[in-house]
Structure formats: structure tokens, C-alpha cells
Short mmCIF file of N, CA, C and O and ligand atoms in Angstrom, two decimals:
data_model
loop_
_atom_site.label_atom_id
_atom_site.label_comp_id
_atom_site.label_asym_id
_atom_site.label_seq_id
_atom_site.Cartn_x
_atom_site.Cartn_y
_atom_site.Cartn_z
N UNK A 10 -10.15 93.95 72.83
CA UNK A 10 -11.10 93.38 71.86
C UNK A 10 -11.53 91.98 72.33
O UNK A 10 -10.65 91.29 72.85
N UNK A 11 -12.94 91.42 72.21
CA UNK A 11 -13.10 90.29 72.87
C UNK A 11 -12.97 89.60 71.63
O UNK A 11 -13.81 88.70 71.54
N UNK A 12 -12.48 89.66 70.99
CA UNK A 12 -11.78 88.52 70.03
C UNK A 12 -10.93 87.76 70.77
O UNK A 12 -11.19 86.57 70.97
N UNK A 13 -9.76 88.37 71.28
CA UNK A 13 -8.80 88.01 72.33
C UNK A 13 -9.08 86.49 72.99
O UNK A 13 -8.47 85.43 73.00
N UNK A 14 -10.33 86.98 73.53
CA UNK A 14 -11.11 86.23 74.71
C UNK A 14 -11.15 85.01 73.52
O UNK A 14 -10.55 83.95 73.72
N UNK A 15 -11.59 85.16 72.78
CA UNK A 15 -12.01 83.83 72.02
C UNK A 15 -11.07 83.09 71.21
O UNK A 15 -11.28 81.95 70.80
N UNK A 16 -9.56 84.07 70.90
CA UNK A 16 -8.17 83.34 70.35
C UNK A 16 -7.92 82.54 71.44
O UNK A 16 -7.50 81.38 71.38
N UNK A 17 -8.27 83.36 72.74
CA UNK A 17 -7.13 82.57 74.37
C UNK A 17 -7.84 80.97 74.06
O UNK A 17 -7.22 79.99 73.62
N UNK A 18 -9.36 81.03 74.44
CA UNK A 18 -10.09 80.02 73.97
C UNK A 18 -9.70 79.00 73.14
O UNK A 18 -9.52 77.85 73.53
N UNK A 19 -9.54 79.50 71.67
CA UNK A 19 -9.04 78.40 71.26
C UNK A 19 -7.99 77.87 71.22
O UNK A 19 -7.80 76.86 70.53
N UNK A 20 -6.90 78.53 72.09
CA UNK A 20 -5.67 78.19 72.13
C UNK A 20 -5.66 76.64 73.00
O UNK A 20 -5.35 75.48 72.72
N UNK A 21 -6.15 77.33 74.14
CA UNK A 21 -6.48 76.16 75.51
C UNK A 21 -7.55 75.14 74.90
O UNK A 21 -7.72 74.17 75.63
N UNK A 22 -8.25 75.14 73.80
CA UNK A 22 -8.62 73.72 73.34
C UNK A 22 -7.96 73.10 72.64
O UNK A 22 -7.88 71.88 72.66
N UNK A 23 -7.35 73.87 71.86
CA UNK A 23 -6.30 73.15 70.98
C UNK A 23 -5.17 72.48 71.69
O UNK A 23 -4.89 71.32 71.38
N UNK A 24 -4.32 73.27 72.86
CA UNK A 24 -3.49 72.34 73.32
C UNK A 24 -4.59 71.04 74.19
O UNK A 24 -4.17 69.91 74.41
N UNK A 25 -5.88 71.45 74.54
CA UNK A 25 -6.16 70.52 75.42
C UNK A 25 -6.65 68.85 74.16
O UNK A 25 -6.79 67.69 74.56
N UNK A 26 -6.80 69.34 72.64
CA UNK A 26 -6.44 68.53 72.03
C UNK A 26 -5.06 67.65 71.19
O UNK A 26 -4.90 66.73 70.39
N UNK A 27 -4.40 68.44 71.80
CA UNK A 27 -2.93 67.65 71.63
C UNK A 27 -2.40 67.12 72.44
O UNK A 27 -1.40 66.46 72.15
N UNK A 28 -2.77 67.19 73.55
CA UNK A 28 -2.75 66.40 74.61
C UNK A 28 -3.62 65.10 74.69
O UNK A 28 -3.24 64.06 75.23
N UNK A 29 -4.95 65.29 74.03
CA UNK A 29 -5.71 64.26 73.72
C UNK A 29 -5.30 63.11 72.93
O UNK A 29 -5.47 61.91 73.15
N UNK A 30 -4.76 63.70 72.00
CA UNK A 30 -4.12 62.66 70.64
C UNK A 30 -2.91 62.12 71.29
O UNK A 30 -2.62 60.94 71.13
N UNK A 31 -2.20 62.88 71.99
CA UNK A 31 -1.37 61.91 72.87
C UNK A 31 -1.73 60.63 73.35
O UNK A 31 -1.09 59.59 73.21
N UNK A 32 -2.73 60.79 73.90
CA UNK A 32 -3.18 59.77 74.79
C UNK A 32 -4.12 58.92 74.27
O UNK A 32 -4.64 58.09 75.01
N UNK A 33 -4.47 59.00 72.90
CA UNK A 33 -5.26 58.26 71.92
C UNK A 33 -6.50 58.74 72.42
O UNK A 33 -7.37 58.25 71.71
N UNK A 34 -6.93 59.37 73.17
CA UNK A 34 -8.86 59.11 73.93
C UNK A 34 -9.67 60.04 72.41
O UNK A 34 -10.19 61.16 72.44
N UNK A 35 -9.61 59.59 71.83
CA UNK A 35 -10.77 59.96 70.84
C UNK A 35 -11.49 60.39 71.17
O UNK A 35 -11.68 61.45 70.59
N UNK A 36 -12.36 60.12 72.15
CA UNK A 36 -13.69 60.74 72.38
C UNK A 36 -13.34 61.86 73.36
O UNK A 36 -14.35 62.32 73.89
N UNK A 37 -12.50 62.27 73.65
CA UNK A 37 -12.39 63.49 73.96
C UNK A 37 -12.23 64.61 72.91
O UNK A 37 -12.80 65.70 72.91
N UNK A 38 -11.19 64.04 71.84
CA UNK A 38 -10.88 64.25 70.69
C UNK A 38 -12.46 65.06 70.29
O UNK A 38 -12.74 66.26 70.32
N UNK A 39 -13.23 64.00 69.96
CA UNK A 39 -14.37 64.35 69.45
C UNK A 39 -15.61 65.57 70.13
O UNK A 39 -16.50 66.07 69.44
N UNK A 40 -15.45 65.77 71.24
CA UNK A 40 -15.80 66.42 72.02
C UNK A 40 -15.06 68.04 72.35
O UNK A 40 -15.70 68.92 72.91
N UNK A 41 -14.02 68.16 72.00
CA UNK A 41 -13.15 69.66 71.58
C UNK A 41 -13.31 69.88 70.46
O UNK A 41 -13.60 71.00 70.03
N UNK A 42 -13.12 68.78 69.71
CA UNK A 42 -13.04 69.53 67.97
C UNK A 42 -14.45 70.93 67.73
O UNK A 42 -14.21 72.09 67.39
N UNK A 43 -15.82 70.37 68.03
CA UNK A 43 -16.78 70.86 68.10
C UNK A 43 -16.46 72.44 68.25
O UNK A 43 -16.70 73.36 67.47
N UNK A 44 -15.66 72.41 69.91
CA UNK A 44 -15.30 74.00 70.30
C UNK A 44 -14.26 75.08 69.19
O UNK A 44 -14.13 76.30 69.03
N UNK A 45 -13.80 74.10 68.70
CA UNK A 45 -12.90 74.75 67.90
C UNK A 45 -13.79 74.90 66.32
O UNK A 45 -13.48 75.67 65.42
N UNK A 46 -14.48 74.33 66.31
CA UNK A 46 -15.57 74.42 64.71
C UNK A 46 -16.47 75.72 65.13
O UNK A 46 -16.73 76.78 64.57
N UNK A 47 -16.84 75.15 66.38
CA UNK A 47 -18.13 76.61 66.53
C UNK A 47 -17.81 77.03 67.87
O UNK A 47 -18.33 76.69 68.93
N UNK A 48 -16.74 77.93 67.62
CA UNK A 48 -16.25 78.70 68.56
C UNK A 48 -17.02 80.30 68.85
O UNK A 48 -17.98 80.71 68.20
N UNK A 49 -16.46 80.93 69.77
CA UNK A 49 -17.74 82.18 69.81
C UNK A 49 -17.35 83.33 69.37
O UNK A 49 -16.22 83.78 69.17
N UNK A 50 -18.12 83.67 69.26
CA UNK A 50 -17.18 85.13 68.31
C UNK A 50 -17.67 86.12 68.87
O UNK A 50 -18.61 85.88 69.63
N UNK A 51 -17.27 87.50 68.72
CA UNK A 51 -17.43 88.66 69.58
C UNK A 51 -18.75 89.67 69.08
O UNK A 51 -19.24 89.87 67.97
N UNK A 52 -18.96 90.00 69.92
CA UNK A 52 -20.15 90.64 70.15
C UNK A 52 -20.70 91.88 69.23
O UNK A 52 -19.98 92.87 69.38
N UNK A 53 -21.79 92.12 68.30
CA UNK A 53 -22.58 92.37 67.05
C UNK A 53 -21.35 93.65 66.57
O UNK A 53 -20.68 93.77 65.54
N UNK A 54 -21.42 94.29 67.52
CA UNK A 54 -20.71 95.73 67.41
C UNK A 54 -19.07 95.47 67.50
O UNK A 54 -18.52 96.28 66.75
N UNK A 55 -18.43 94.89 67.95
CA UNK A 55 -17.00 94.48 67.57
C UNK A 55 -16.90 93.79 65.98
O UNK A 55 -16.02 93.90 65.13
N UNK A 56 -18.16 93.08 65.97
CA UNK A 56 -17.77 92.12 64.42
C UNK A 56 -17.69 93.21 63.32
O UNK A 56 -16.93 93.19 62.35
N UNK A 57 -18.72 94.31 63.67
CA UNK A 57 -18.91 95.51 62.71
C UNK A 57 -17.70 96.47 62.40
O UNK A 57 -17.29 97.09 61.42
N UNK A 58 -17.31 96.30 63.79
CA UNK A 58 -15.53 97.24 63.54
C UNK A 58 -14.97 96.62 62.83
O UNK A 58 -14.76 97.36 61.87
N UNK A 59 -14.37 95.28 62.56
CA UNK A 59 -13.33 94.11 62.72
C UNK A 59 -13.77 94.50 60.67
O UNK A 59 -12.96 95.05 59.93
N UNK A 60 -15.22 94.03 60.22
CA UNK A 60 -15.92 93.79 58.91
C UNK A 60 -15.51 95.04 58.25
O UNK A 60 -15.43 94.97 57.03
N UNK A 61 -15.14 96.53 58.99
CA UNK A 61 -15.46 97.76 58.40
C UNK A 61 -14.27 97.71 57.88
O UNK A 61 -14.04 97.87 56.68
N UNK A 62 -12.90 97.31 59.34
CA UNK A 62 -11.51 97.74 58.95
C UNK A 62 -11.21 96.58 57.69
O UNK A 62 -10.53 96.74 56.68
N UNK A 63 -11.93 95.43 58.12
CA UNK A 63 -11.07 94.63 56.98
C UNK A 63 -11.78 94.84 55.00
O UNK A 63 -11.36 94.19 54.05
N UNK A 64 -12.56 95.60 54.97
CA UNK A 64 -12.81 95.60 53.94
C UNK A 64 -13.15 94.68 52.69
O UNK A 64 -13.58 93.56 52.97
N UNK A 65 -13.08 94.83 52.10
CA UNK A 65 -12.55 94.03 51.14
C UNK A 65 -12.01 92.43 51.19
O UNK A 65 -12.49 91.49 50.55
N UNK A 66 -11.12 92.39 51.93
CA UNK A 66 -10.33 91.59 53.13
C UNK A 66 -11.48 90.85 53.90
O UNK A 66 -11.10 90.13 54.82
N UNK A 67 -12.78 90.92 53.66
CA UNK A 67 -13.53 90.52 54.55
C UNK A 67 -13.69 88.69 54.20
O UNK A 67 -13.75 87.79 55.03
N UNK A 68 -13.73 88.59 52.90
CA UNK A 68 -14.23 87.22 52.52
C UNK A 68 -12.94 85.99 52.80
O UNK A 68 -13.10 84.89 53.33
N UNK A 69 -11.63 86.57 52.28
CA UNK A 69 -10.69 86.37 53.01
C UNK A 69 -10.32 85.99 54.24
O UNK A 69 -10.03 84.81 54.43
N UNK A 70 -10.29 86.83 55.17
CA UNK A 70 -10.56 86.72 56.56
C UNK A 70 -11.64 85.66 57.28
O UNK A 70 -11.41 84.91 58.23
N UNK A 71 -12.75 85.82 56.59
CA UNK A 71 -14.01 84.57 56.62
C UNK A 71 -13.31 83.06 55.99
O UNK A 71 -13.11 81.96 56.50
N UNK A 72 -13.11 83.52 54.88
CA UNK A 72 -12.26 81.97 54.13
C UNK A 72 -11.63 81.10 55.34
O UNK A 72 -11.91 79.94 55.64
N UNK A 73 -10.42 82.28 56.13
CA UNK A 73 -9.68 81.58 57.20
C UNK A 73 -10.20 80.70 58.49
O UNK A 73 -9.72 79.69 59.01
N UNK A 74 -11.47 81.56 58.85
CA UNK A 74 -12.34 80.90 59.38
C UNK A 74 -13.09 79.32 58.86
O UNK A 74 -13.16 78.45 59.73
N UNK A 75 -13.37 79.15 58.09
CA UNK A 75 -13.89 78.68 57.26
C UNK A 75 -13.38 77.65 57.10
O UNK A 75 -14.18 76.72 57.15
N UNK A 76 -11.94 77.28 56.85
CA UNK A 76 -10.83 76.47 57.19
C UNK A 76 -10.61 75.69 58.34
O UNK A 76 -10.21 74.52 58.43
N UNK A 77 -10.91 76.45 59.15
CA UNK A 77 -10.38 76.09 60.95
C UNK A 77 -11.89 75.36 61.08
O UNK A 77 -11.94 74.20 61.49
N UNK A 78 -13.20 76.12 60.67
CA UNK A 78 -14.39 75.27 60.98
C UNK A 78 -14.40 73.85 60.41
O UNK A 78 -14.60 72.90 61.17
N UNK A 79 -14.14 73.64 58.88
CA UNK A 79 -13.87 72.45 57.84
C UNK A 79 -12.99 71.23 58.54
O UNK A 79 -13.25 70.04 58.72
N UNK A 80 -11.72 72.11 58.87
CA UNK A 80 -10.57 71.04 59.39
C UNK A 80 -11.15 70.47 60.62
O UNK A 80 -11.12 69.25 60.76
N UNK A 81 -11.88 71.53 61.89
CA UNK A 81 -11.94 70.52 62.66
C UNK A 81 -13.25 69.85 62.91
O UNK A 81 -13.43 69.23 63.96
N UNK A 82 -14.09 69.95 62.06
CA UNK A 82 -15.10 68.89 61.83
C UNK A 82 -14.58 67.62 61.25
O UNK A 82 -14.86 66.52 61.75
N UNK A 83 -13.78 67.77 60.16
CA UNK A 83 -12.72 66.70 60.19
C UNK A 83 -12.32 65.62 60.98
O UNK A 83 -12.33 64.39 60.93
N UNK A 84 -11.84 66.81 61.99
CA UNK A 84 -11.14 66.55 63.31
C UNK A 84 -12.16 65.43 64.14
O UNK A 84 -11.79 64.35 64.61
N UNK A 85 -13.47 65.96 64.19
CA UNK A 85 -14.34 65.25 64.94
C UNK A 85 -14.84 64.06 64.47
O UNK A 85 -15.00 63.05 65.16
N UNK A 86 -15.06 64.15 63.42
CA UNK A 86 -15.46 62.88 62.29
C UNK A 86 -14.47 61.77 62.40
O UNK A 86 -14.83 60.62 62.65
N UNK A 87 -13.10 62.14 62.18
CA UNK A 87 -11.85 61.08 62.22
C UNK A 87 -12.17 60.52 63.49
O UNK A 87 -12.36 59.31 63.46
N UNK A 88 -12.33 61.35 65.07
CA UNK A 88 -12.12 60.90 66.29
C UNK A 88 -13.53 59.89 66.21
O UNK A 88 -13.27 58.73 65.90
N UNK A 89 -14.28 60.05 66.33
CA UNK A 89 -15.35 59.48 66.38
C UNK A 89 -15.10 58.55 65.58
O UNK A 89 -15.86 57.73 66.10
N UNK A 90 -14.48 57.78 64.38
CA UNK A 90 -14.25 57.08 64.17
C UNK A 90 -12.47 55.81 64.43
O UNK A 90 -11.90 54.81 64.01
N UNK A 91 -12.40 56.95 65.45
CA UNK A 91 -11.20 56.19 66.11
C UNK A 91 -10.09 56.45 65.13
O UNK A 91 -9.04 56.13 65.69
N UNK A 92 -9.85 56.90 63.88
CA UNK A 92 -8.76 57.15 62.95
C UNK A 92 -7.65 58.11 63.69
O UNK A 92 -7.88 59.32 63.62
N UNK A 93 -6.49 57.68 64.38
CA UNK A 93 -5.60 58.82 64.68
C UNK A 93 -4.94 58.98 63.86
O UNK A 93 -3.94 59.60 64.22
N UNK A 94 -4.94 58.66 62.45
CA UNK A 94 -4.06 59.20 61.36
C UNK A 94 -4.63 60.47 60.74
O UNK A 94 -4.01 61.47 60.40
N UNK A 95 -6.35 60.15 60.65
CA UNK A 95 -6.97 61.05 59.83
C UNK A 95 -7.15 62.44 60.90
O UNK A 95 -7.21 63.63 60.58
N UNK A 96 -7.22 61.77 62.42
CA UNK A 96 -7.42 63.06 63.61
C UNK A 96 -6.16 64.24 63.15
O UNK A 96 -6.26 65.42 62.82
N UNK A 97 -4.96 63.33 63.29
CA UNK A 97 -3.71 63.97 63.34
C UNK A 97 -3.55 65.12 62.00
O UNK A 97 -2.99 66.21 62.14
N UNK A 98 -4.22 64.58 60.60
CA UNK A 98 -4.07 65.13 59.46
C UNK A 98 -4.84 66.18 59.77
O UNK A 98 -4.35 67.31 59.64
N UNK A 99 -6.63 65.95 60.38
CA UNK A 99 -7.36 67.47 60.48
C UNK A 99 -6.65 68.38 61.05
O UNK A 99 -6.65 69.54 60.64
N UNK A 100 -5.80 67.90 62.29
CA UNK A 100 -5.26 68.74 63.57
C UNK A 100 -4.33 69.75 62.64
O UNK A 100 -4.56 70.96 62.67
N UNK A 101 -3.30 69.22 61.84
CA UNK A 101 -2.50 70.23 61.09
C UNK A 101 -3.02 71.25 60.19
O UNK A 101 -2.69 72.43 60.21
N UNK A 102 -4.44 70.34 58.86
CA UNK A 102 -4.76 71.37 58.59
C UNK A 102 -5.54 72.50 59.24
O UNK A 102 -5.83 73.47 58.55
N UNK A 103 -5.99 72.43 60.86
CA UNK A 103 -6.78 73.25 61.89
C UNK A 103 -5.56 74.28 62.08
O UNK A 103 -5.67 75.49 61.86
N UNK A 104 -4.82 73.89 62.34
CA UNK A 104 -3.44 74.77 62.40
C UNK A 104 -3.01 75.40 61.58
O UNK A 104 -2.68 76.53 61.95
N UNK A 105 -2.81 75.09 60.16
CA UNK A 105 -2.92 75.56 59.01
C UNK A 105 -3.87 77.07 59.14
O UNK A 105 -3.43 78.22 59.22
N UNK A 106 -5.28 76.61 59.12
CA UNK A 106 -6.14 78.02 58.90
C UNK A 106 -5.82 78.72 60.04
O UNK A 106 -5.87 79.91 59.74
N UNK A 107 -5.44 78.56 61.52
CA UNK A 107 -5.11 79.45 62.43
C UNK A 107 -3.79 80.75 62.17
O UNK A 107 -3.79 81.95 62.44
N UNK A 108 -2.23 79.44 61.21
CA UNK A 108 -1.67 80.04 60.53
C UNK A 108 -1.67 81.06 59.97
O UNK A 108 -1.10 82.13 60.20
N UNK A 109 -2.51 80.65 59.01
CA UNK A 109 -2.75 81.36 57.67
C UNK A 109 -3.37 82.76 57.80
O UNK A 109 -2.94 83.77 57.25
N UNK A 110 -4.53 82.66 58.65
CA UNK A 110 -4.87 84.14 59.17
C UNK A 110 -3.98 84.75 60.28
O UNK A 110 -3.96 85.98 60.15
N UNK A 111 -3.40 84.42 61.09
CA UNK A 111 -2.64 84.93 61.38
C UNK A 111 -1.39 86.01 60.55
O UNK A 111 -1.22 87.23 60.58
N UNK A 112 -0.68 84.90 59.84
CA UNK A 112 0.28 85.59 58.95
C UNK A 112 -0.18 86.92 57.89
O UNK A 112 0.59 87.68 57.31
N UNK A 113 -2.03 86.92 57.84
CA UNK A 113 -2.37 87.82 57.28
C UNK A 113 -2.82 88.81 57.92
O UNK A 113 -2.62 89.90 57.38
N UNK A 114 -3.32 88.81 58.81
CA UNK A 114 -4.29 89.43 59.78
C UNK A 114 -3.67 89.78 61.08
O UNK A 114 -4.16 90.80 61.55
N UNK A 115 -2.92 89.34 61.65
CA UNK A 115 -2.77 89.51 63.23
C UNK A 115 -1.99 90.51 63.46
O UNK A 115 -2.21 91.25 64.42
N UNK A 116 -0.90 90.72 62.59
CA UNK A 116 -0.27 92.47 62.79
C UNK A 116 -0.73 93.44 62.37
O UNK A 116 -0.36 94.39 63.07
N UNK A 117 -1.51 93.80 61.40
CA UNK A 117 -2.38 94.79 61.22
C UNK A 117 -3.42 94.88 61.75
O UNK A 117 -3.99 95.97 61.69
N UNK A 118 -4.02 93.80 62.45
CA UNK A 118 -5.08 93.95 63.48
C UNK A 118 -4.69 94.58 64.87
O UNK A 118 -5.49 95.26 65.51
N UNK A 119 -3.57 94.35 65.24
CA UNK A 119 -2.76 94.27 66.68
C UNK A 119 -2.93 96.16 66.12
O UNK A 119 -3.89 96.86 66.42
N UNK A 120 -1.99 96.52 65.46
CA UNK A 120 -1.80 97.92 65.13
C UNK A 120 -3.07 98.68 64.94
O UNK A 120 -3.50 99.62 65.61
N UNK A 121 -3.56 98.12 63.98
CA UNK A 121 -5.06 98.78 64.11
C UNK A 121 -5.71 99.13 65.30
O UNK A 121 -5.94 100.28 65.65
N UNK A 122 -6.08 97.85 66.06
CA UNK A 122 -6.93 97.99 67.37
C UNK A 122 -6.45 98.35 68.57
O UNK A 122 -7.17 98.76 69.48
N UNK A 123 -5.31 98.21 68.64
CA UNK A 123 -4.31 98.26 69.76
C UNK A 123 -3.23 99.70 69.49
O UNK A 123 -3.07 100.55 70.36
N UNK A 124 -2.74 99.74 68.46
CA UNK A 124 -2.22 101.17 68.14
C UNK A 124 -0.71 100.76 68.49
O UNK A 124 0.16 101.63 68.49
N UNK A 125 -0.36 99.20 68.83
CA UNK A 125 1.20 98.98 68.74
C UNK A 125 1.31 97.50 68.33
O UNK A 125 0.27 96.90 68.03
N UNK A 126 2.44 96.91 68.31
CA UNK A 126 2.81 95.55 67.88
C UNK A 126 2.94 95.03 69.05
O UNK A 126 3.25 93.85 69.17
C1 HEC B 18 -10.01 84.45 60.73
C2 HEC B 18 -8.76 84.82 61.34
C3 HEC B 18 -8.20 84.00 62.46
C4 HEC B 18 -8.22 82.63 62.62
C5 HEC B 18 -8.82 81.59 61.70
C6 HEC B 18 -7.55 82.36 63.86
N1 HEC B 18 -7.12 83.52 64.45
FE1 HEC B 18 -6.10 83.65 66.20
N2 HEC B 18 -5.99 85.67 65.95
C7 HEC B 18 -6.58 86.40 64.93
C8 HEC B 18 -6.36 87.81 65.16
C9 HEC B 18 -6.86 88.94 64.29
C10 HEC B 18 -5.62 87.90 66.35
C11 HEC B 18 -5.18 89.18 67.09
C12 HEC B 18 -6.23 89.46 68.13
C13 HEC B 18 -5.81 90.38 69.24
O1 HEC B 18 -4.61 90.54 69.47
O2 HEC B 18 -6.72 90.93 69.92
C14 HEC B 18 -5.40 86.55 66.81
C15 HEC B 18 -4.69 86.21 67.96
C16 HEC B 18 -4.52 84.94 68.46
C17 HEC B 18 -3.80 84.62 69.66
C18 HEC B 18 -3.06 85.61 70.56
C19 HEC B 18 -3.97 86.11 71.64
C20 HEC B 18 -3.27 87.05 72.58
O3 HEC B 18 -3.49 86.91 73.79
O4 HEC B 18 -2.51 87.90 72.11
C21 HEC B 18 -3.88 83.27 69.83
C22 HEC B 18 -3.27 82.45 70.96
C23 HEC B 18 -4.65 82.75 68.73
N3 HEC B 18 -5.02 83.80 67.91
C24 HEC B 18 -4.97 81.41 68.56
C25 HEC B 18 -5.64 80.91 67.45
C26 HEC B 18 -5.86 79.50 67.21
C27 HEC B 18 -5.39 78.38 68.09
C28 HEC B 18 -6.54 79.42 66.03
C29 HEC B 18 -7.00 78.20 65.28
C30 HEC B 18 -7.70 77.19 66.00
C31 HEC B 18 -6.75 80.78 65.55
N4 HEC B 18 -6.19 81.64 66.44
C32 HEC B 18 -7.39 81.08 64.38
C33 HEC B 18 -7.25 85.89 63.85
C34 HEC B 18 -7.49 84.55 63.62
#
């Protein structure tokens, strides 16, 4: 599923923003958050599978999104203003919505699409 492609994605920005906040550079800060707000999503006919299986579950699933977009605009707003308290606070709740759908979504997706754990 090229979802995949776009979790790996945000994985490797996210650590490449915790590595950032390490090092205070904000404006790098500010320059990932973006990728992680408007990240890419998979292609017309995968979204249609993903919308069919989740049902119901769909607005939900969007909510989680929705979260991860919110927090790290956050994210970018704080950096750009040099705040590493307020960066650090978006960064968790960004983690938070990655969480959160996960704990709902990622084993019944794995099984679903994949047919194992
Ligand atoms: C709206 C739901 C949702 C959100 C939000 C979400 N994920 Fe995921 N994520 C999934 C699903 C579903 C899978 C399982 C996809 C698969 O295995 O193909 C997954 C899988 C992953 C994986 C495992 C990929 C692999 O190779 O098995 C990583 C890493 C990951 N997500 C990172 C993130 C990060 C980092 C964030 C937040 C910035 C995030 N995800 C936010 C739904 C979400």
C-alpha cells in the first residue's frame, strides 16, 4: 500500500525534527513541520479502498489526520517564532495524533491489507 511510502516519510521527518530541536535551529524546525502538515497521501484509488474499509470509521480516521496537520502547524508557527517550549509542546501533540491513529487503525489495517500482523 503506498500509504507505507508516506508513514516511512513521515517517520524520517519527524526524527529529522528531533534532531532539529536538539540543536535549537528553528528554521529548520520550521521548514519540516510543513512536510509533516501536508504530507502526501496515496493515490485516488488506494484512498477509495482505505474510505470503503474504514467506513463509518472514516471521519475518525480523518480526525487523526487532522490532529497531526493542527499540531504541526503549531509546530511551524512556534519555530518561526523561535519558542522551543511551544515547538517541543506541538512536537508531542504531533505524536499524539500519529499515536492515536495508530492504536486505532494500524492492526486492522495491517490485517486487512496485508492479510497478517
Ligand atoms: C490517520 C491515521 C494515521 C496517522 C495520523 C498516522 N499514521 Fe502512521 N500508520 C497508519 C496506518 C494505517 C499504518 C499501517 C500502514 C501499513 O502498514 O501499510 C501506519 C504505519 C506507520 C508506520 C509503519 C510503516 C511500516 O513500514 O510498517 C510508521 C513508521 C508510521 N505509521 C509513522 C507515522 C508518523 C510518524 C505519524 C505522525 C507524524 C503517523 N504515522 C500518523 C495510520 C496513521
Amino acid at each position: 500500500m503506498a500509504l507505507r511510502t508516506v508513514m516511512e516519510r513521515l517517520d524520517r521527518d519527524m526524527q529529522a525534527v528531533t534532531g532539529a530541536i536538539s540543536k535549537e535551529e528553528w528554521a529548520l524546525v520550521a521548514e519540516l513541520a510543513p512536510k509533516l502538515a501536508k504530507h502526501a497521501e496515496p493515490p485516488l484509488s488506494e484512498k477509495m479502498r482505505i474510505l470503503t474499509w474504514l467506513g463509518t470509521d472514516a471521519g475518525k480516521f480523518r480526525g487523526f489526520d487532522g490532529q497531526v496537520q493542527n499540531a504541526a502547524t503549531g509546530m511551524e508557527d512556534a519555530a518561526k517564532r523561535g519558542d522551543g517550549q511551544a515547538v517541543i509542546a506541538a512536537f508531542s501533540r504531533t505524536q499524539q495524533g500519529c499515536l492515536a491513529c495508530h492504536q486505532s487503525f494500524r492492526q486492522s489495517f495491517v490485517e486487512q491489507f496485508y492479510g497478517s500482523r
